[in-house]
Structure formats: structure tokens, C-alpha cells
Short mmCIF file of C-alpha atoms in Angstrom, two decimals:
data_model
loop_
_atom_site.label_atom_id
_atom_site.label_comp_id
_atom_site.label_asym_id
_atom_site.label_seq_id
_atom_site.Cartn_x
_atom_site.Cartn_y
_atom_site.Cartn_z
CA MET M 25 63.46 -4.32 37.82
CA GLY M 26 60.09 -3.55 39.47
CA PRO M 27 57.95 -0.48 38.60
CA PRO M 28 58.69 3.05 39.79
CA SER M 29 57.41 3.51 43.35
CA CYS M 30 53.98 5.23 43.23
CA MET M 31 53.65 5.27 46.99
CA HIS M 32 55.45 8.61 47.38
CA GLY M 33 54.34 10.11 44.04
CA MET M 34 56.31 11.95 41.46
CA ASP M 35 58.40 14.85 42.57
CA PRO M 36 56.38 17.95 42.28
CA ARG M 37 59.20 19.69 40.42
CA HIS M 38 58.93 17.03 37.70
CA LYS M 39 55.17 17.32 37.55
CA LYS M 40 55.63 21.01 36.76
CA ILE M 41 58.18 20.23 34.03
CA LEU M 42 55.75 17.92 32.28
CA GLN M 43 52.87 20.29 32.68
CA ARG M 44 54.76 23.22 31.39
CA ASN M 45 56.00 21.18 28.31
CA ARG M 46 52.84 19.26 27.60
CA THR M 47 52.25 21.22 24.36
CA ASN M 48 55.57 20.29 22.97
CA LEU M 49 55.19 16.66 24.05
CA VAL M 50 51.82 16.33 22.49
CA ARG M 51 53.07 18.16 19.28
CA ASP M 52 56.23 16.18 18.78
CA LEU M 53 56.09 12.81 20.62
CA ASP M 54 54.95 9.63 18.86
CA PRO M 55 53.84 7.61 21.83
CA SER M 56 54.10 4.23 20.08
CA GLU M 57 57.85 4.77 20.00
CA VAL M 58 58.26 4.79 23.86
CA TYR M 59 55.58 2.31 24.78
CA ASP M 60 58.07 -0.71 24.82
CA GLY M 61 60.62 1.20 26.79
CA LEU M 62 58.13 2.47 29.51
CA LEU M 63 56.59 -1.13 29.66
CA SER M 64 60.07 -2.82 30.21
CA ARG M 65 60.99 -0.30 32.94
CA GLY M 66 57.72 -1.02 34.65
CA VAL M 67 56.43 2.54 34.41
CA PHE M 68 53.24 1.16 32.96
CA THR M 69 51.61 -2.26 32.79
CA GLN M 70 50.33 -3.63 29.46
CA ASP M 71 46.71 -2.89 30.45
CA MET M 72 47.83 0.76 31.01
CA ILE M 73 49.42 0.98 27.73
CA ASP M 74 46.32 -0.49 26.04
CA GLU M 75 44.23 2.11 27.87
CA ILE M 76 46.39 4.96 26.52
CA LYS M 77 46.28 3.49 22.98
CA SER M 78 42.51 3.57 23.01
CA SER M 79 42.35 7.12 23.91
CA GLY M 80 42.37 8.18 20.23
CA THR M 81 44.68 9.89 17.85
CA ARG M 82 48.52 10.16 18.12
CA ARG M 83 48.05 13.61 19.97
CA ASP M 84 45.28 12.18 22.19
CA GLN M 85 47.61 9.31 23.20
CA ALA M 86 50.58 11.56 23.80
CA ARG M 87 48.37 13.83 26.05
CA GLN M 88 47.02 10.86 28.02
CA LEU M 89 50.64 9.40 28.44
CA VAL M 90 51.88 12.70 29.87
CA ARG M 91 48.96 12.98 32.11
CA ASP M 92 49.22 9.36 33.30
CA LEU M 93 53.04 9.70 33.74
CA GLU M 94 52.52 12.03 36.48
CA THR M 95 50.90 9.35 38.63
CA ARG M 96 53.59 6.66 38.29
CA GLY M 97 56.01 7.54 40.98
CA SER M 98 59.40 9.17 41.71
CA GLN M 99 61.29 7.26 39.06
CA ALA M 100 58.77 7.68 36.35
CA PHE M 101 60.33 11.03 35.07
CA PRO M 102 64.07 9.92 34.77
CA ALA M 103 62.79 6.71 33.06
CA PHE M 104 60.69 8.66 30.57
CA LEU M 105 63.80 10.83 29.83
CA GLU M 106 65.87 7.69 29.20
CA CYS M 107 63.09 6.40 26.74
CA LEU M 108 63.11 9.68 24.89
CA ARG M 109 66.83 9.61 24.54
CA GLU M 110 66.88 6.05 23.25
CA CYS M 111 64.25 6.87 20.69
CA GLY M 112 66.22 9.72 19.26
CA TYR M 113 64.12 12.61 20.88
CA GLU M 114 67.18 14.66 21.85
CA SER M 115 65.53 17.93 21.61
CA LEU M 116 62.64 16.90 23.90
CA THR M 117 65.11 15.29 26.33
CA SER M 118 67.25 18.28 26.43
CA LEU M 119 64.11 20.54 26.91
CA LEU M 120 62.96 18.64 29.91
CA GLN M 121 66.37 18.07 31.34
CA SER M 122 67.26 21.75 31.21
CA GLU M 123 64.48 22.56 33.50
CA ASP M 124 65.66 20.01 36.04
CA PRO M 125 68.95 21.39 37.36
CA VAL M 126 68.93 18.87 40.30
CA GLY M 127 68.77 15.78 38.01
CA GLN M 128 70.85 16.87 34.95
CA SER M 129 72.26 13.39 34.54
CA VAL M 130 69.55 10.84 33.62
CA PRO M 131 70.31 7.65 35.47
CA SER M 132 70.18 4.45 33.51
CA PRO M 133 67.87 1.81 34.99
CA GLN M 134 69.89 -0.45 37.29
CA MET M 135 69.73 -4.04 36.01
CA PRO M 136 70.18 -6.73 38.64
CA VAL M 137 73.76 -8.02 39.10
CA ILE M 138 74.03 -11.74 38.20
CA ARG M 139 76.96 -13.52 39.69
CA PRO M 140 77.99 -16.99 38.51
CA LEU M 141 77.27 -19.77 40.97
CA PRO M 142 79.93 -22.56 41.58
CA VAL M 143 78.46 -26.03 41.18
CA CYS M 144 80.40 -29.00 42.47
CA PRO M 145 80.53 -32.03 40.16
CA ILE M 146 79.08 -35.11 41.78
CA ASP M 147 80.69 -38.51 41.44
CA VAL M 148 78.01 -40.67 39.90
CA ARG M 149 79.44 -43.71 41.74
CA GLU M 150 78.99 -41.85 45.16
CA PRO M 151 76.00 -39.47 44.53
CA ASP M 152 75.67 -38.67 48.21
CA LYS M 153 79.26 -37.40 48.59
CA ILE M 154 80.09 -33.94 47.48
CA HIS M 155 83.78 -33.26 46.91
CA SER M 156 85.29 -30.63 48.98
CA ASN M 157 87.89 -29.65 46.30
CA PRO M 158 86.05 -29.89 42.98
CA SER M 159 88.23 -30.14 39.89
CA LYS M 160 86.33 -27.32 38.09
CA GLU M 161 83.50 -24.88 38.52
CA VAL M 162 80.64 -24.78 36.22
CA PRO M 163 79.05 -21.15 36.07
CA LEU M 164 75.31 -21.09 35.72
CA TYR M 165 73.57 -18.02 34.19
CA PRO M 166 69.86 -17.39 33.99
CA THR M 167 68.50 -17.71 30.60
CA GLU M 168 65.96 -15.00 30.88
CA ILE M 169 65.50 -11.93 33.09
CA ASP M 170 61.93 -10.82 33.38
CA ILE M 171 61.90 -7.06 33.85
CA ALA M 172 58.38 -6.51 32.38
CA SER M 173 56.27 -8.18 34.96
CA PRO M 174 56.10 -6.01 38.03
CA SER M 175 54.28 -7.40 40.93
CA PRO M 176 50.76 -6.27 41.39
CA GLU M 177 51.36 -5.37 45.08
CA ARG M 178 54.09 -2.90 44.13
CA LEU M 179 52.27 -1.63 41.13
CA SER M 180 49.03 -0.54 42.97
CA PRO M 181 49.83 0.20 46.60
CA ARG M 182 46.95 0.97 48.81
CA PRO M 183 46.87 4.66 50.01
CA THR M 184 47.81 4.97 53.62
CA GLN M 185 45.64 8.04 54.29
CA GLY M 186 43.45 10.44 52.49
CA ARG M 187 42.92 10.27 48.66
CA THR M 188 45.67 10.42 46.16
CA ARG M 189 45.41 10.67 42.47
CA ARG M 190 44.78 7.41 40.75
CA ASP M 191 45.75 6.27 37.25
CA SER M 192 43.36 6.81 34.38
CA ILE M 193 43.03 3.08 34.02
CA GLN M 194 41.49 3.00 37.56
CA SER M 195 39.31 6.26 37.69
CA TYR M 196 37.46 8.68 35.44
CA LYS M 197 39.13 11.95 34.52
CA MET M 198 37.15 14.44 36.63
CA ASP M 199 39.19 17.61 36.81
CA ALA M 200 37.36 19.95 34.27
CA SER M 201 36.11 23.24 35.63
CA PRO M 202 33.26 23.13 35.92
CA CYS M 203 33.19 19.37 36.04
CA GLY M 204 29.96 19.21 34.02
CA LEU M 205 26.30 20.07 34.13
CA CYS M 206 23.82 18.93 36.69
CA LEU M 207 20.08 19.11 35.86
CA ILE M 208 17.58 18.89 38.71
CA ILE M 209 13.87 18.28 37.82
CA ASN M 210 11.75 18.95 40.96
CA ASN M 211 8.06 18.05 40.62
CA VAL M 212 6.17 19.24 43.60
CA GLU M 213 2.77 20.32 42.61
CA PHE M 214 0.72 18.01 40.57
CA GLU M 215 -2.26 18.88 38.55
CA GLN M 216 -5.66 17.88 40.03
CA HIS M 217 -6.74 15.55 37.31
CA SER M 218 -3.48 13.59 37.74
CA ASP M 219 -4.78 12.18 41.08
CA LEU M 220 -1.29 12.50 42.34
CA LYS M 221 -0.72 14.40 45.65
CA ASP M 222 1.65 17.32 46.00
CA ARG M 223 5.16 16.34 47.15
CA ASN M 224 5.58 18.43 50.31
CA GLY M 225 9.21 18.61 51.34
CA SER M 226 10.60 18.05 47.90
CA ASP M 227 11.96 21.61 47.73
CA ILE M 228 14.09 20.76 50.72
CA ASP M 229 15.62 17.87 48.75
CA SER M 230 16.15 20.08 45.59
CA ASP M 231 17.85 22.92 47.64
CA LYS M 232 20.15 20.45 49.40
CA LEU M 233 21.26 18.73 46.24
CA GLU M 234 21.70 22.05 44.33
CA ARG M 235 24.15 23.32 47.05
CA ARG M 236 25.83 19.83 47.20
CA PHE M 237 26.59 19.58 43.49
CA LYS M 238 27.68 23.20 43.28
CA SER M 239 30.22 22.46 46.01
CA LEU M 240 31.38 19.55 43.74
CA ASN M 241 32.03 22.00 40.95
CA PHE M 242 29.11 21.35 38.76
CA TYR M 243 27.00 23.90 36.99
CA VAL M 244 23.56 23.26 38.36
CA VAL M 245 20.18 23.96 36.55
CA VAL M 246 16.91 23.50 38.40
CA LYS M 247 13.58 23.09 36.72
CA ARG M 248 10.37 22.84 38.81
CA ASN M 249 6.98 21.34 38.07
CA LEU M 250 7.48 19.96 34.50
CA LYS M 251 4.90 18.06 32.52
CA HIS M 252 6.02 14.85 30.79
CA LYS M 253 6.65 16.69 27.45
CA GLN M 254 8.81 19.41 29.28
CA ILE M 255 10.81 16.63 30.96
CA ARG M 256 11.56 15.19 27.46
CA GLN M 257 12.38 18.59 26.05
CA GLU M 258 14.86 19.37 28.85
CA LEU M 259 16.53 16.11 28.37
CA SER M 260 16.71 16.51 24.64
CA ALA M 261 18.27 19.94 25.04
CA LEU M 262 20.77 18.58 27.46
CA ALA M 263 21.74 15.79 24.97
CA LYS M 264 22.25 18.40 22.24
CA MET M 265 24.62 20.51 24.28
CA ASP M 266 28.36 20.30 23.59
CA HIS M 267 29.91 18.48 26.56
CA SER M 268 33.29 18.27 25.12
CA ASN M 269 34.87 20.38 27.84
CA SER M 270 33.07 18.49 30.52
CA ASP M 271 33.99 15.32 32.41
CA CYS M 272 30.58 14.21 33.64
CA CYS M 273 26.83 14.87 33.46
CA VAL M 274 24.32 14.44 36.30
CA VAL M 275 20.49 14.27 36.13
CA ILE M 276 18.40 14.30 39.35
CA ILE M 277 14.74 13.75 39.19
CA LEU M 278 12.42 14.27 42.21
CA SER M 279 8.85 13.11 41.52
CA HIS M 280 6.23 10.49 41.76
CA GLY M 281 6.86 7.28 39.96
CA THR M 282 5.68 3.91 39.30
CA GLU M 283 6.74 0.48 37.85
CA ALA M 284 6.64 -0.03 34.20
CA THR M 285 7.39 -2.75 31.72
CA HIS M 286 11.09 -2.61 31.07
CA SER M 287 13.74 -4.62 29.34
CA ARG M 288 16.83 -3.49 31.54
CA PHE M 289 16.02 -0.99 34.21
CA PRO M 290 12.61 -0.79 36.08
CA GLY M 291 10.57 2.25 36.46
CA ALA M 292 9.08 5.46 35.17
CA VAL M 293 8.75 9.00 36.56
CA TYR M 294 5.69 11.38 36.35
CA GLY M 295 5.25 14.74 34.99
CA VAL M 296 2.92 16.99 36.99
CA ASP M 297 0.26 16.25 34.29
CA GLY M 298 0.02 12.61 35.47
CA THR M 299 1.84 11.14 32.47
CA SER M 300 4.93 9.17 33.05
CA VAL M 301 8.32 8.96 31.24
CA PRO M 302 10.14 5.66 31.39
CA VAL M 303 13.60 5.89 32.91
CA GLN M 304 14.69 3.89 29.84
CA VAL M 305 13.89 6.95 27.76
CA ILE M 306 15.56 9.37 30.22
CA THR M 307 18.85 7.47 30.22
CA ASN M 308 18.77 6.91 26.38
CA TYR M 309 18.83 10.77 25.86
CA LEU M 310 22.41 10.67 27.02
CA ASN M 311 23.78 7.47 25.66
CA GLY M 312 26.73 7.45 23.17
CA GLN M 313 24.41 7.36 20.15
CA HIS M 314 22.30 10.40 21.09
CA CYS M 315 25.06 12.48 22.88
CA PRO M 316 28.32 11.80 21.32
CA SER M 317 30.18 14.43 23.42
CA LEU M 318 29.43 12.29 26.47
CA GLN M 319 30.91 9.17 25.08
CA GLY M 320 33.22 7.48 27.54
CA LYS M 321 32.16 9.94 30.26
CA PRO M 322 30.11 9.17 33.40
CA LYS M 323 26.48 9.91 33.15
CA LEU M 324 24.83 9.86 36.59
CA PHE M 325 21.07 9.62 37.39
CA PHE M 326 19.72 10.00 40.86
CA LEU M 327 16.00 9.30 41.16
CA GLN M 328 14.06 10.21 44.46
CA ALA M 329 10.98 8.13 43.57
CA CYS M 330 9.22 4.91 44.27
CA GLY M 331 9.57 1.71 42.48
CA GLY M 332 5.88 0.64 43.06
CA GLY M 333 3.34 0.27 45.65
CA GLU M 334 4.73 -2.38 48.04
CA LYS M 335 5.44 -1.34 51.60
CA ASP M 336 8.41 -3.10 53.17
CA THR M 337 7.92 -4.21 56.84
CA GLY M 338 11.48 -5.69 57.01
CA PHE M 339 12.63 -8.63 59.08
CA GLU M 340 14.09 -9.14 62.42
CA VAL M 341 17.86 -8.81 62.99
CA SER M 342 20.04 -9.25 66.04
CA PRO M 343 20.12 -6.14 68.28
CA ASP M 344 23.69 -5.08 67.28
CA GLU M 345 22.57 -4.58 63.65
CA VAL M 346 19.81 -2.11 64.53
CA GLN M 347 20.52 1.66 64.86
CA PRO M 348 18.13 4.41 65.93
CA CYS M 349 15.51 5.23 63.24
CA MET M 350 14.92 8.65 61.82
CA GLY M 351 11.31 8.03 60.61
CA GLY M 352 8.56 10.21 62.06
CA PRO M 353 4.90 11.14 61.86
CA ASP M 354 5.40 13.37 58.86
CA ASP M 355 6.69 10.57 56.65
CA GLN M 356 4.82 10.19 53.26
CA MET M 357 5.37 7.60 50.69
CA ASP M 358 6.72 8.33 47.12
CA ALA M 359 5.22 5.25 45.47
CA ILE M 360 2.50 4.23 43.01
CA PRO M 361 0.66 0.80 42.62
CA VAL M 362 2.16 -1.56 40.25
CA SER M 363 0.89 -1.44 36.72
CA SER M 364 1.73 -2.88 33.38
CA SER M 365 1.27 0.56 31.80
CA SER M 366 3.81 3.41 32.27
CA ASP M 367 0.83 5.71 32.40
CA SER M 368 -0.67 4.26 35.37
CA LEU M 369 -1.67 6.63 38.24
CA SER M 370 -1.58 6.37 42.05
CA MET M 371 -1.24 8.26 45.25
CA SER M 372 2.43 8.26 45.98
CA ASP M 373 6.07 8.60 44.82
CA GLU M 374 8.13 7.26 42.09
CA PRO M 375 9.89 4.14 40.86
CA ASP M 376 13.44 4.04 39.73
CA ALA M 377 15.48 3.72 36.67
CA ARG M 378 14.39 1.85 33.59
CA ALA M 379 16.69 1.89 30.48
CA THR M 380 17.26 -0.12 27.39
CA LEU M 381 20.72 0.87 26.00
CA PRO M 382 22.58 -0.68 23.21
CA THR M 383 25.66 0.29 25.12
CA PRO M 384 24.90 1.12 28.67
CA SER M 385 28.50 1.82 29.57
CA ASP M 386 29.38 4.78 31.78
CA ILE M 387 25.93 5.03 33.27
CA LEU M 388 24.92 4.72 36.86
CA VAL M 389 21.36 5.06 37.99
CA SER M 390 20.77 5.37 41.66
CA TYR M 391 17.38 4.53 43.15
CA SER M 392 15.94 5.85 46.22
CA THR M 393 14.18 2.39 46.77
CA PHE M 394 14.29 -1.17 45.55
CA PRO M 395 12.17 -1.50 42.56
CA GLY M 396 8.48 -2.45 43.45
CA TYR M 397 8.56 -0.63 46.73
CA VAL M 398 7.68 2.75 48.11
CA SER M 399 10.11 5.59 48.88
CA TRP M 400 9.61 7.54 52.03
CA ARG M 401 9.66 11.46 52.32
CA ASP M 402 9.37 13.60 55.48
CA THR M 403 7.31 16.63 54.60
CA LYS M 404 9.39 18.84 56.77
CA ALA M 405 12.81 17.37 56.44
CA GLY M 406 12.76 15.95 52.83
CA SER M 407 13.34 12.43 51.80
CA TRP M 408 15.26 9.82 53.67
CA TYR M 409 17.42 9.05 50.55
CA VAL M 410 18.29 12.66 49.69
CA GLU M 411 18.93 13.67 53.21
CA THR M 412 21.37 10.75 53.54
CA LEU M 413 22.86 11.22 50.18
CA ASP M 414 23.67 14.81 50.74
CA ARG M 415 25.22 14.21 54.24
CA LEU M 416 27.46 11.36 53.06
CA LEU M 417 28.64 13.33 49.95
CA LYS M 418 29.56 16.12 52.26
CA GLU M 419 31.35 13.75 54.61
CA ASN M 420 33.12 11.43 52.16
CA ALA M 421 33.45 12.94 48.67
CA ALA M 422 36.93 14.09 49.35
CA ILE M 423 37.98 10.51 50.40
CA HIS M 424 35.78 7.76 48.71
CA ASP M 425 34.49 7.00 45.32
CA LEU M 426 30.83 7.40 44.39
CA VAL M 427 29.93 3.63 44.43
CA THR M 428 31.26 3.25 47.95
CA ILE M 429 29.39 6.34 49.03
CA LEU M 430 26.20 4.83 47.62
CA MET M 431 26.78 1.67 49.54
CA MET M 432 26.86 3.86 52.67
CA VAL M 433 23.65 5.53 51.70
CA ASN M 434 22.00 2.07 51.29
CA ASN M 435 23.14 1.02 54.73
CA GLU M 436 21.94 4.04 56.54
CA VAL M 437 18.61 4.43 54.77
CA SER M 438 17.93 0.66 55.48
CA GLN M 439 18.04 1.40 59.21
CA ASN M 440 15.23 3.84 59.14
CA SER M 441 11.60 3.07 59.86
CA ALA M 442 8.43 4.96 58.59
CA LYS M 443 5.68 5.01 61.38
CA GLY M 444 7.79 2.60 63.23
CA LEU M 445 7.02 -0.20 60.84
CA PHE M 446 8.01 0.39 57.22
CA LYS M 447 11.53 0.16 55.62
CA GLN M 448 13.23 1.32 52.45
CA MET M 449 16.10 -0.06 50.66
CA PRO M 450 17.88 2.05 48.05
CA GLY M 451 20.01 0.65 45.18
CA SER M 452 21.87 1.26 41.99
CA PHE M 453 22.28 -0.02 38.46
CA ASN M 454 25.88 0.51 37.87
CA PHE M 455 27.46 0.44 34.45
CA LEU M 456 30.50 2.57 35.18
CA ARG M 457 33.84 1.23 34.01
CA LYS M 458 36.01 2.84 36.51
CA LEU M 459 36.04 4.49 39.88
CA LEU M 460 34.45 7.94 40.02
CA TYR M 461 35.82 10.60 42.55
CA PHE M 462 34.14 13.87 42.60
CA GLN M 463 36.08 17.22 42.79
CA ALA M 464 35.67 18.00 46.52
CA PRO M 465 37.38 20.25 49.00
CA PRO M 466 38.62 18.68 52.25
CA HIS M 467 35.74 17.86 54.64
CA SER M 468 36.65 20.88 56.87
CA GLN M 469 35.97 23.32 53.92
CA PHE M 470 32.31 22.07 53.44
CA SER M 471 30.06 24.88 54.73
CA THR M 472 26.57 23.35 53.87
#
């Protein structure tokens, strides 16, 4: 028997029954008793069962099981009732069934009908001759029926349109309200002794990202013109917060930057006092050791900064690969010359992420430019990277996952040219374990 069809989804009536009775199910159900039944009926695969088991205590597993059950198609609810009944949960079965007047009778899973096949004996003296009237029939029965190995195609159908809810094994939980906190550090005006130019146009970037992440249901905090110690203090305070009721955390830094020695991720960002903070340090504040309430939850870092002082002039491509450029005379670079010291100074923007993490899982760092190269910013319109990221989140957050959107950003930004000559290539260091879909209204509901 194949798995329940997920293409059409669970009946909304059944979803509401599970949601209304979630408290009772979490309190009374021992998920370990129903795993085998759900597995044999194709409701879940073994990987999905293992994922649920890893969610924590018995209550945590029961909560995750009920949540995932809602994604497993139209036959998952009656199959679940049947499992409950087989395991002796009569009160839970009656409770759920009493709220489903249309489906009072729980259908038993339909096993395939196996009919005996007649086999004609063959005369060994005339092996090529089959008797038309055999003296006896020998029924053959299959020795084993495999009902626990659903086909991958039926298990994970591709959505035909729009975005449907995915299993927890495939995507992060992102339904908290607010989804989490988004910290934006916007360094615009640098102290004179730093030898760093003011970053005109960065306020435009900050305003765009503040509006965008509010529309994605994040609580947004904006800090402006921070020294390097203040950057560390803000990150430390963020790490000490209780994120238990959040599903995600976002840090956005708009500043000058430079290359720095690193063991995993390149780069460092500057405070307005001209002292840099390695991205390694920035990401470590939110890792599992320093911020336990974000363990297993996605931590996203977006850095509008240069990765060094190199200017990329690109290479020739065929005409059909080239699209109109958005670069103009007001473009400035956000880069700083390469240095072996994280305290090196320069005349431009920042490098991207650098992090040494004992366990860098559930972290994504998105760079505005490839490490070692400058990042371009229009003093009147904002940076190429942020302008493109903001627009593509607006157009695609309700449909596509974050990594797909960032690939779109990479492609579009790579088409631009500064002063008709210089190029820019964003990139990401992705240690996410699952797909990440933001909370987003349909495209037509975006107003900014």
C-alpha cells in the first residue's frame, strides 16, 4: 500500500480536529506506540519518524507528530485513527472520531488482493510443449508483501502551483508570530581618524530592509553608527535573549569591511571608530553554545560589505547572457584593501562573513560580494545587493525558499556594471539543514 496522497492535502475538517485536540494528544499519546503503524501504512517514511524522534521528549515528539500529520494527505487522518485504535487508545479515537460525523467509520487500510496463479506442469521430455489440459494446478503465493516502502515519487510530489506547506523533514518551522528578531546595524558616518569614508546611501538600504523584514513578520531593531565595542555589545545582548518563542533570528550589517585571516568564513566589518569585528566573532555569538534558545533554528546573516580591495572587470560572454546594467555615475565601492590584520584600514566597504564554529549548522551568511572583491553602492539608490535582495524577497518570498531567492540575487547583481566596467558577484556560505520559507503574504499584498 502506497503512502497517503499528499497532493491534495488533508481535509481542512480533519486538520481542525487535530488542532483542537492537540493538547489531549500531546498529554496522552506515546508516539513510540504508533510509529510502526504509521510507517507500515506509508503515512511517514523512516527518515520522517527519525526526525520526529529527534525532536525531544515524549511530549515534544507527540506535538511534532501531530503537526507533521497535517501535511501527509487525505488518508493520513483515518490511518492515524486506525493506529490509535490498534494501540488501545480508545478514548482518543472516540474523541477524534466524535468530531468527524462524515467519517464515523474508520476504514481499514485496503490490502492488495492476491489471487493464485495457475501454473501448467511441463513434461520434462518435451519442455517446449505446454499441456492444454494440465492434470493439476499449482497455486503460487508471494512470500512477502512490501507495504513499508512507498515510492519516492508518490511520497514527495512536486507542487503544481504556488507554495504548499512542506513536511518538517524538508523545511524549518517558521510560523511563530513574530517569527523572530531582526537586528540591523547601519554604519553610515565614520570617525575622521578611521580614514573611512561616510557610506552615503546606506540609510536607503536600512529603510528598505527594515520594511521588508517587518512584512515578513519579524520584530526589527535598527542601530546606527556603532563602534566596534557597541557592535559586540548588541550581539551579546541578542545572544542572551530568550528566543524560545521564535523560529528564526536575522542579523544585517551595513558597513565598511575588509578581508581578515580566517579559518572558515572570510571577512570582518568595521565599527565607525575604524576597528573591525571578524565575522567569525559575529556568528559565534548566536551558535548553539552561546545561544541555546536558538539551537536547531535558522540564524541568518546578511552583510552589505566588501570582501577586499580587488575590482572585478568580468569576462566576455555571449550577447544573450548579457542584460541591461543598473550601474551609474554615483556608484561607490564598499571595499578595503586586503590585509593580514583584521584592524586594517582603507577607503571603501566591507568584506563578508568569517566564522569558526564548532557546529555551524543552521547558519547562513549571505555576502554582498565574493570574498576579496569590492561591493558597489549607489549614493542615491543604495547598494546593488540590498536593492536586488529587497525586490526579489518582495516578489518571491511567498513562493520560493531563501536559498533559491539568493541565487536569483546572485544572477541579477552579476549582470550590473559600475562605471561601465566593474562587476560584483554576491555569494553565500550555507549551513542550513532544511529549506527556509519566510512568512509572506501573497505577492499582490506587498505594498512596499
